[in-house]
Coordinates of C-alpha atoms in Angstrom, one line a residue:
X1 CA 0.1 0.1 -0.2
X2 CA 2.0 3.0 -1.6
X3 CA 5.0 1.5 0.2
X4 CA 3.9 2.0 3.7
X5 CA 4.1 -0.6 5.8
X6 CA 2.3 -1.3 9.4
X7 CA 4.2 0.6 12.2
X8 CA 4.2 3.4 9.7
X9 CA 0.6 3.4 8.8
X10 CA -0.2 2.9 12.4
X11 CA 1.7 6.3 13.4
X12 CA -0.2 7.9 10.8
X13 CA -3.2 7.0 12.1
X14 CA -2.1 8.1 15.5
X15 CA -0.9 11.1 14.1
X16 CA -4.3 11.9 11.9
X17 CA -6.5 11.0 15.0
X18 CA -4.5 13.8 17.1
X19 CA -4.8 16.0 14.4
X20 CA -8.5 15.9 13.5
X21 CA -9.5 15.3 16.9
X22 CA -12.1 12.9 18.4
X23 CA -15.2 15.6 17.8
X24 CA -14.6 15.6 14.3
X25 CA -13.5 12.4 13.6
X26 CA -16.9 10.4 13.0
X27 CA -17.6 13.2 10.5
X28 CA -14.3 12.3 8.6
X29 CA -14.8 8.5 8.6
X30 CA -18.0 9.0 6.8
X31 CA -16.1 11.5 4.0
X32 CA -13.9 8.7 3.9
X33 CA -16.3 5.8 3.6
X34 CA -18.0 7.6 0.8
X35 CA -14.7 8.5 -1.1
X36 CA -14.2 4.7 -1.0
X37 CA -17.6 3.8 -2.0
X38 CA -17.4 6.6 -5.2
X39 CA -14.0 5.0 -6.3
X40 CA -15.5 1.8 -6.5
X41 CA -18.7 2.8 -8.5
X42 CA -16.1 4.5 -10.7
X43 CA -14.2 1.2 -11.4
X44 CA -16.7 -0.8 -12.1
X45 CA -18.6 1.9 -14.3
X46 CA -15.1 2.3 -16.4
X47 CA -15.4 -1.6 -16.2
X48 CA -18.8 -1.7 -17.9
X49 CA -18.1 1.2 -20.6
X50 CA -15.1 -1.0 -21.3
X51 CA -16.9 -4.2 -22.2
X52 CA -19.5 -2.0 -23.4
X53 CA -17.6 -0.3 -26.1
X54 CA -14.8 -2.6 -26.9
X55 CA -16.6 -5.9 -26.4
X56 CA -14.3 -7.7 -24.2
X57 CA -14.4 -8.5 -20.6
X58 CA -11.3 -7.2 -18.9
X59 CA -11.0 -10.5 -16.7
X60 CA -10.6 -12.4 -20.1
X61 CA -7.7 -10.6 -21.6
X62 CA -4.5 -12.4 -21.6
X63 CA -2.3 -9.4 -19.7
X64 CA 1.1 -12.1 -19.9
X65 CA 0.6 -10.9 -24.0
X66 CA 1.1 -7.4 -23.2
X67 CA 3.4 -7.6 -20.5
X68 CA 6.4 -5.1 -21.7
X69 CA 9.1 -7.4 -20.0
X70 CA 8.4 -10.1 -22.6
X71 CA 10.5 -7.7 -25.2
X72 CA 13.8 -7.9 -23.4
X73 CA 16.5 -7.7 -26.2
X74 CA 18.8 -10.3 -24.4
X75 CA 15.9 -12.7 -24.0
X76 CA 14.8 -12.4 -28.0
X77 CA 18.2 -12.6 -28.9
X78 CA 18.6 -15.6 -26.9
X79 CA 15.8 -17.3 -28.2
X80 CA 16.8 -16.3 -31.7
X81 CA 20.0 -18.2 -31.2
X82 CA 18.5 -21.4 -29.6
X83 CA 16.2 -21.5 -32.6
X84 CA 16.0 -24.3 -34.6
X85 CA 17.4 -23.2 -38.1
X86 CA 15.1 -25.9 -39.9
X87 CA 12.7 -23.5 -40.7
X88 CA 11.4 -23.6 -44.6
X89 CA 13.0 -20.3 -46.3
X90 CA 11.1 -18.2 -48.5
X91 CA 11.9 -18.6 -52.2
X92 CA 12.6 -15.0 -52.5
X93 CA 15.4 -15.4 -49.8
X94 CA 19.0 -15.3 -50.3
X95 CA 20.7 -18.4 -49.4
X96 CA 22.6 -18.4 -46.4
X97 CA 26.3 -19.5 -46.0
X98 CA 26.0 -23.1 -45.1
X99 CA 29.4 -23.9 -43.5
X100 CA 32.2 -22.5 -42.2
X101 CA 34.7 -23.5 -45.0
X102 CA 32.7 -21.4 -47.4
X103 CA 33.0 -18.4 -45.2
X104 CA 36.5 -18.9 -44.9
X105 CA 37.1 -19.3 -48.7
X106 CA 35.2 -15.9 -49.1
X107 CA 37.4 -14.3 -46.5
X108 CA 40.5 -15.3 -48.5
X109 CA 39.8 -13.6 -51.8
X110 CA 39.1 -10.2 -49.7
X111 CA 42.0 -7.9 -50.8
X112 CA 44.3 -6.8 -48.4
X113 CA 43.9 -4.1 -46.0
X114 CA 46.5 -1.1 -46.8
X115 CA 47.2 1.0 -44.3
X116 CA 49.3 4.1 -45.1
X117 CA 51.6 5.9 -42.3
X118 CA 53.0 9.5 -42.7
X119 CA 57.0 9.6 -42.3
X120 CA 58.3 10.1 -38.8
X121 CA 58.3 14.4 -37.7
X122 CA 55.1 14.8 -40.6
X123 CA 52.5 16.6 -39.0
X124 CA 48.9 15.1 -39.7
X125 CA 47.2 17.2 -42.7
X126 CA 44.8 19.8 -40.9
X127 CA 41.7 21.2 -42.8
X128 CA 41.1 25.0 -41.6
X129 CA 37.3 24.6 -42.9
X130 CA 36.4 21.4 -41.5
X131 CA 33.7 21.9 -38.8

């Protein structure tokens, strides 16, 4: 209940009794009871309005389907990696690399990366118009 435990609630109740006083206590308890009844009436009215407009009962909704925790990227990636690869692929999809050997052969045909270095003592080029 709003992060308040038993002893804290009891302390708040005692402070409330001291502030309100015994003479006005019945009046305030009646107001509190009326507020609780009104909130319950509004909640049931909202439930009925949702059922009337949407056509579904709130109790019948599968709330697990709408849980945002199911969209955890780590879980999605883990499930994708553990997923069975024997699923049929559509005709328009590109062919996947099936073996490690074909991937290694493709890496051998790549041109070597050339790294140019400045001679010792030469400053790096500077563009005064760069932002």
